[in-house]
XYZ file of C-alpha atoms in Angstrom:
452
model
C 39.879 -7.431 38.187
C 36.613 -9.410 37.812
C 36.090 -7.868 34.382
C 39.624 -8.840 33.327
C 39.141 -12.439 34.526
C 35.829 -12.626 32.637
C 37.473 -11.288 29.468
C 40.305 -13.837 29.689
C 37.801 -16.639 30.307
C 35.736 -15.655 27.274
C 38.748 -15.289 25.014
C 40.060 -18.720 26.044
C 36.658 -20.213 25.366
C 36.508 -18.537 21.964
C 39.964 -19.736 21.060
C 38.732 -23.300 21.173
C 35.564 -22.679 19.200
C 34.955 -22.283 15.515
C 32.408 -20.147 13.723
C 29.918 -23.033 13.923
C 29.709 -22.529 17.659
C 28.557 -18.890 17.452
C 25.069 -20.051 18.399
C 26.390 -21.373 21.708
C 28.177 -18.084 22.303
C 24.993 -16.157 21.584
C 23.300 -18.247 24.253
C 26.211 -17.466 26.583
C 25.651 -13.763 25.913
C 21.939 -14.130 26.632
C 22.759 -15.876 29.899
C 24.994 -13.012 31.020
C 22.292 -10.538 29.987
C 19.582 -12.386 31.932
C 21.823 -12.343 35.006
C 22.281 -8.559 34.606
C 25.961 -9.083 33.820
C 25.836 -6.643 30.923
C 29.583 -6.122 30.671
C 30.032 -9.863 30.372
C 27.411 -9.971 27.616
C 29.181 -7.134 25.802
C 32.487 -9.065 25.801
C 30.810 -12.172 24.378
C 28.794 -10.379 21.691
C 31.760 -8.258 20.557
C 33.854 -11.403 20.226
C 31.190 -13.000 18.012
C 30.924 -9.896 15.824
C 34.691 -9.666 15.400
C 34.444 -12.946 13.478
C 30.887 -12.656 12.132
C 29.885 -8.982 11.791
C 26.726 -10.034 9.941
C 25.364 -11.939 12.963
C 22.120 -10.071 13.634
C 21.330 -11.746 16.947
C 24.745 -10.828 18.353
C 24.416 -7.248 17.016
C 21.040 -6.781 18.689
C 22.302 -8.416 21.879
C 25.312 -6.093 21.923
C 23.154 -2.993 21.384
C 20.771 -3.942 24.188
C 23.639 -4.847 26.522
C 25.183 -1.409 25.959
C 21.770 0.144 26.634
C 21.348 -1.693 29.927
C 24.931 -0.788 30.899
C 23.947 2.875 30.292
C 26.529 3.253 27.525
C 24.085 5.074 25.300
C 26.402 6.248 22.543
C 27.687 2.715 21.906
C 24.135 1.394 22.090
C 22.970 3.910 19.471
C 25.781 2.988 17.082
C 24.952 -0.718 17.285
C 21.212 -0.196 16.898
C 21.967 1.878 13.773
C 24.058 -0.966 12.363
C 21.349 -3.461 13.240
C 18.648 -1.438 11.462
C 20.783 -1.203 8.327
C 20.720 -5.004 8.211
C 17.172 -5.471 9.495
C 15.037 -2.317 9.023
C 11.778 -4.213 9.623
C 12.278 -5.029 13.299
C 9.842 -2.730 15.115
C 10.837 -3.980 18.572
C 13.945 -1.755 18.542
C 11.772 1.380 18.455
C 11.314 0.982 22.214
C 15.082 0.718 22.696
C 15.703 3.818 20.591
C 13.030 5.660 22.558
C 14.835 4.728 25.775
C 18.145 6.089 24.472
C 16.611 9.437 23.540
C 14.774 9.546 26.879
C 17.970 8.998 28.858
C 19.644 11.687 26.745
C 16.734 13.971 27.720
C 15.643 14.336 24.094
C 12.003 13.789 25.058
C 10.461 14.872 21.732
C 12.670 12.447 19.781
C 11.967 9.804 22.389
C 8.231 10.202 21.858
C 8.665 9.891 18.083
C 10.173 6.418 18.506
C 7.759 5.395 21.261
C 4.713 6.342 19.169
C 5.962 4.050 16.404
C 6.389 1.237 18.904
C 2.956 1.966 20.421
C 1.331 1.611 16.997
C 2.769 -1.901 16.680
C 2.359 -2.906 20.334
C -0.437 -0.739 21.841
C -0.699 -2.683 25.109
C 2.981 -2.510 26.050
C 3.129 -1.495 29.703
C 6.776 -0.479 29.477
C 6.190 1.725 26.437
C 3.149 3.423 27.954
C 4.996 4.158 31.196
C 7.933 5.600 29.268
C 5.574 7.719 27.140
C 3.913 9.022 30.295
C 7.306 9.958 31.726
C 8.423 11.606 28.479
C 5.235 13.688 28.317
C 5.647 14.620 31.996
C 9.189 15.881 31.460
C 7.943 17.712 28.355
C 5.475 19.489 30.701
C 2.421 17.934 29.100
C 0.706 16.741 32.263
C -2.563 15.877 30.528
C -0.970 13.433 28.077
C 1.268 12.031 30.824
C -1.767 11.288 33.004
C -3.543 9.579 30.086
C -0.687 7.110 29.608
C -0.262 6.369 33.323
C -4.025 5.776 33.589
C -3.857 3.478 30.550
C -1.208 1.366 32.296
C -3.271 1.228 35.491
C -6.208 -0.138 33.509
C -3.931 -2.881 32.182
C -2.193 -3.434 35.539
C -4.075 -1.733 38.420
C -1.242 -2.321 40.917
C 1.652 -1.201 38.709
C 3.851 0.820 41.085
C 5.783 2.656 38.334
C 2.515 3.922 36.834
C 1.232 4.882 40.290
C 4.435 6.820 40.945
C 4.097 8.556 37.589
C 0.501 9.514 38.331
C 1.515 10.812 41.770
C 4.201 13.009 40.190
C 1.623 14.494 37.816
C -0.775 15.170 40.696
C 2.021 16.887 42.627
C 2.842 18.999 39.586
C -0.860 19.936 39.325
C -0.812 21.032 42.998
C -3.216 18.216 43.916
C -1.117 17.344 46.939
C -3.783 15.484 48.925
C -4.588 13.150 46.024
C -0.890 12.625 45.356
C -0.184 11.775 48.978
C -3.094 9.317 49.130
C -1.648 7.512 46.109
C 1.870 7.575 47.590
C 0.515 6.093 50.831
C -0.996 3.275 48.785
C 2.411 2.647 47.183
C 4.220 2.673 50.531
C 1.638 0.288 51.974
C 2.830 -2.216 49.358
C 6.511 -1.295 49.565
C 7.345 0.672 52.719
C 10.866 1.584 51.588
C 10.105 2.376 47.949
C 12.797 4.921 47.105
C 10.819 7.223 44.856
C 7.699 6.798 46.965
C 9.528 8.058 50.047
C 10.837 11.049 48.079
C 7.321 11.912 46.926
C 6.005 11.507 50.474
C 8.711 13.917 51.675
C 7.769 16.375 48.951
C 4.127 16.197 50.045
C 5.219 16.936 53.616
C 7.172 19.963 52.408
C 4.181 21.204 50.393
C 1.968 21.206 53.467
C 4.713 22.833 55.565
C 5.422 19.825 57.778
C 9.198 20.243 57.964
C 9.604 17.751 60.791
C 7.930 14.985 58.769
C 10.087 15.953 55.780
C 13.284 15.489 57.791
C 12.081 12.246 59.357
C 11.306 10.805 55.925
C 14.823 11.571 54.792
C 16.073 9.713 57.851
C 14.111 6.696 56.572
C 15.491 7.135 53.045
C 19.044 7.399 54.359
C 18.634 4.312 56.542
C 17.190 2.137 53.789
C 19.068 3.577 50.815
C 22.517 4.388 52.241
C 23.991 5.074 48.798
C 21.597 7.987 48.247
C 23.986 10.926 48.591
C 21.286 13.611 48.682
C 19.385 11.876 51.490
C 22.631 11.617 53.448
C 23.197 15.335 52.856
C 19.750 16.248 54.210
C 20.394 14.104 57.289
C 23.800 15.752 57.716
C 22.243 19.213 57.694
C 19.798 18.128 60.365
C 22.631 16.822 62.543
C 24.343 20.210 62.257
C 21.135 22.029 63.198
C 20.825 19.808 66.266
C 24.425 20.579 67.242
C 25.598 16.985 66.661
C 28.757 18.125 64.932
C 30.806 14.936 65.406
C 28.095 12.820 63.786
C 27.715 15.376 61.010
C 31.453 15.323 60.309
C 31.515 11.522 60.207
C 28.684 11.570 57.683
C 30.484 14.286 55.692
C 33.626 12.152 55.517
C 31.546 9.211 54.259
C 29.993 11.427 51.584
C 33.428 12.669 50.493
C 34.352 9.048 49.781
C 31.004 7.852 48.443
C 30.054 10.818 46.239
C 32.967 13.300 46.016
C 31.574 14.763 42.787
C 28.499 16.149 44.613
C 30.367 18.350 47.096
C 27.786 17.344 49.737
C 30.399 16.327 52.290
C 32.197 19.669 52.072
C 28.877 21.506 52.301
C 28.043 19.755 55.579
C 31.476 20.731 56.910
C 30.909 24.318 55.731
C 27.512 24.478 57.416
C 29.019 23.071 60.609
C 31.679 25.799 60.691
C 29.098 28.475 59.835
C 26.799 27.345 62.649
C 29.738 27.646 65.060
C 30.529 31.117 63.643
C 33.882 30.002 62.242
C 33.304 31.888 59.015
C 36.801 31.655 57.508
C 36.788 27.879 57.860
C 33.265 27.770 56.448
C 34.372 29.783 53.400
C 37.215 27.325 52.767
C 34.851 24.342 52.946
C 32.310 25.903 50.600
C 35.072 26.908 48.176
C 36.096 23.236 48.065
C 32.453 22.315 47.429
C 32.019 24.670 44.443
C 35.351 23.551 42.998
C 33.878 20.071 42.435
C 30.190 20.933 42.004
C 29.160 24.591 41.601
C 25.577 25.094 42.762
C 23.446 28.037 43.947
C 23.195 26.883 47.567
C 26.985 26.751 47.992
C 27.478 30.175 46.420
C 24.703 31.554 48.622
C 26.396 30.235 51.734
C 29.711 31.668 50.544
C 27.922 34.999 50.258
C 26.468 34.669 53.751
C 29.838 33.751 55.287
C 31.631 36.610 53.563
C 28.844 38.959 54.640
C 29.333 37.867 58.246
C 33.062 38.558 57.839
C 32.355 42.029 56.476
C 33.697 41.154 53.014
C 30.755 42.810 51.307
C 32.027 42.979 47.711
C 33.061 39.323 47.763
C 29.704 38.437 49.302
C 27.825 40.259 46.541
C 29.923 38.471 43.913
C 29.108 35.083 45.479
C 25.417 35.898 45.723
C 25.241 37.043 42.100
C 26.706 33.681 41.063
C 23.937 31.982 43.041
C 21.372 34.080 41.170
C 23.043 33.267 37.836
C 22.489 29.569 38.593
C 18.931 30.092 39.830
C 17.247 33.455 39.033
C 14.335 32.467 41.290
C 16.702 32.202 44.285
C 15.083 35.096 46.146
C 17.087 34.706 49.374
C 20.301 35.493 47.495
C 18.771 38.546 45.853
C 17.340 39.734 49.172
C 20.773 39.588 50.777
C 22.328 41.516 47.876
C 19.811 44.310 48.481
C 20.555 44.284 52.229
C 24.326 44.431 51.722
C 23.957 47.379 49.344
C 21.894 49.083 52.049
C 24.660 48.490 54.620
C 27.155 49.979 52.177
C 24.924 53.065 51.915
C 24.443 52.399 48.201
C 20.798 53.278 48.625
C 19.748 53.668 44.990
C 21.251 50.274 44.106
C 19.585 48.713 47.123
C 16.241 50.175 46.074
C 16.709 48.851 42.532
C 17.414 45.314 43.773
C 14.459 45.382 46.180
C 12.183 46.680 43.421
C 13.127 43.750 41.158
C 12.095 41.352 43.914
C 8.783 43.127 44.499
C 8.059 43.103 40.749
C 8.244 39.294 40.921
C 6.620 38.873 44.321
C 4.501 41.774 45.512
C 4.213 40.191 48.966
C 7.941 39.845 49.615
C 8.184 41.227 53.163
C 11.988 41.233 53.280
C 12.209 43.326 50.102
C 9.549 45.751 51.385
C 11.386 46.219 54.676
C 14.711 46.796 52.924
C 13.047 49.216 50.544
C 11.540 51.135 53.465
C 14.920 51.272 55.218
C 16.613 52.534 52.056
C 14.019 55.279 51.552
C 14.280 56.301 55.217
C 18.076 56.470 54.944
C 17.699 58.645 51.844
C 15.444 60.981 53.811
C 12.238 60.065 51.973
C 10.108 59.348 55.033
C 6.813 59.264 53.137
C 7.917 56.448 50.834
C 9.479 54.583 53.776
C 6.190 54.597 55.704
C 4.279 53.383 52.626
C 6.584 50.363 52.332
C 6.276 49.526 56.035
C 2.497 49.815 55.725
C 2.579 47.356 52.828
C 4.348 44.896 55.121
C 1.586 45.187 57.734
C -1.025 44.528 55.030
C 0.745 41.333 53.977
C 1.363 40.181 57.557
C -0.142 42.250 60.412
C 1.944 40.277 62.930
C 5.316 41.622 61.797
C 6.087 43.818 64.814
C 9.329 45.101 63.293
C 7.424 47.043 60.629
C 5.518 48.965 63.344
C 8.782 49.708 65.147
C 10.205 51.187 61.974
C 7.073 53.210 61.268
C 7.297 54.518 64.782
C 10.938 55.532 64.242
C 10.044 57.382 61.025
C 7.127 59.213 62.653
C 9.325 60.099 65.641
C 11.985 61.544 63.334
C 9.272 63.709 61.789
C 8.084 64.888 65.232
C 4.744 63.089 64.860
C 4.403 61.871 68.457
C 0.810 60.733 68.203
C 1.537 58.539 65.191
C 4.684 57.260 66.896
C 2.661 56.156 69.900
C 0.046 54.491 67.664
C 2.704 52.576 65.714
C 4.370 51.307 68.894
C 1.021 50.197 70.297
C 0.414 48.286 67.063
C 3.780 46.573 67.619
C 2.540 45.370 71.011
C -0.694 44.110 69.441
C 1.310 42.249 66.771
C 3.468 40.507 69.405
C 1.577 40.655 72.717
C 3.717 37.893 74.240
C 6.999 39.746 73.694
C 8.591 42.177 76.117
C 10.554 44.354 73.682
C 7.573 46.260 72.172
C 6.419 47.202 75.688
C 9.920 48.350 76.675
C 10.247 50.486 73.537
C 6.863 52.118 74.158
C 7.774 52.746 77.802
C 11.060 54.341 76.712
C 9.108 56.551 74.317
C 6.834 57.697 77.168
C 9.807 58.360 79.446
C 11.519 60.418 76.760
C 8.364 62.505 76.477
C 8.190 62.957 80.260
C 5.130 60.732 80.616
C 6.396 58.524 83.455
C 2.922 57.440 84.559
C 2.171 55.976 81.135
C 5.594 54.315 81.079
C 4.910 52.721 84.467
C 1.469 51.508 83.385
C 2.887 50.060 80.164
C 5.637 48.163 81.984
């Protein structure tokens, strides 16, 4: 309605003005632009160009208004028209670089930005944009050079500091990145991107509590951030605050229905309460609006819990199609195949995981179970031994070695494996009970009594 009123106002104003007043209208367009009313500026500039298509100032104003309104295709068309009339204006190179950047054509963006940089080498905005374009082109060295150049020109420039912090994070220099982010947050405690980087630093050092708390801060200070709201919603579910989680999910459904985040919170809530059919329905709604690997993974998990193994595998393979590095989905596929007694297929899936991550404990355990089920006890023990080399505190691997040795009648090795399980988890009761049961079965009641 506001846009319609503005349009009518402009058209009435134009109706009473002749071509001689186009200069006043250009100033009106500039006023709207300066006030960030880009749609208003677009209406004014288009009206001028309808009568005077040769008006260069209106053409450039229209192109830049479209750019700021994020209508990149219209912006590009008007910049092209402008350059046909005025090919010597080098200032538009920055604008054209921005369009290509927002279209994620980073190489083309850099071509335009280099031309602008030659004419205006000390442009802070250009150098920041070049740093960002190099960063997204995975050229961290060049990106750092441009962010450092800006910081020499403006030592307190937050955008350049954020860019430098992103490069440091990408280079695995987490401590340096976090020190720089802390400096940013000291100046602006609710800086949106700064808080995200701080949360990422927390995740890198394994501080999951700090990560969640930072997202609470982001959600509080940037309530329109759908992802932050989603992270907070997941935490509410984990804490069993289902009513609060549902209220947040309903808000997300209204605020950002295209993300599917609201439905995913509902799905997670049902899953946590073991209402798997309802969870499946919620996640199906989520993928219908925004297919993503996490939702398909959870569909796989829910269907697995319901015993719908083939459907679960199908869901999990979709998750892997979206994100081949999604190891949890591939691990579950291997486990389901094991449960279905499709041992060779299970082995093949586990082997793929180990080829990519030789220390994947889950894959090693599944592989050992599959070999044991196939009757290849020697290979099973080797896989369980590999687990103990990666993490000597995984008691389950010793249990399984003990079971294999017991099946082979190797009582001494069985006893040794079960003792190792106790050493791996000395605070737990179960390893002691299992060893005591082993002694009782062998008629060694004194040892069983001592163990217990």
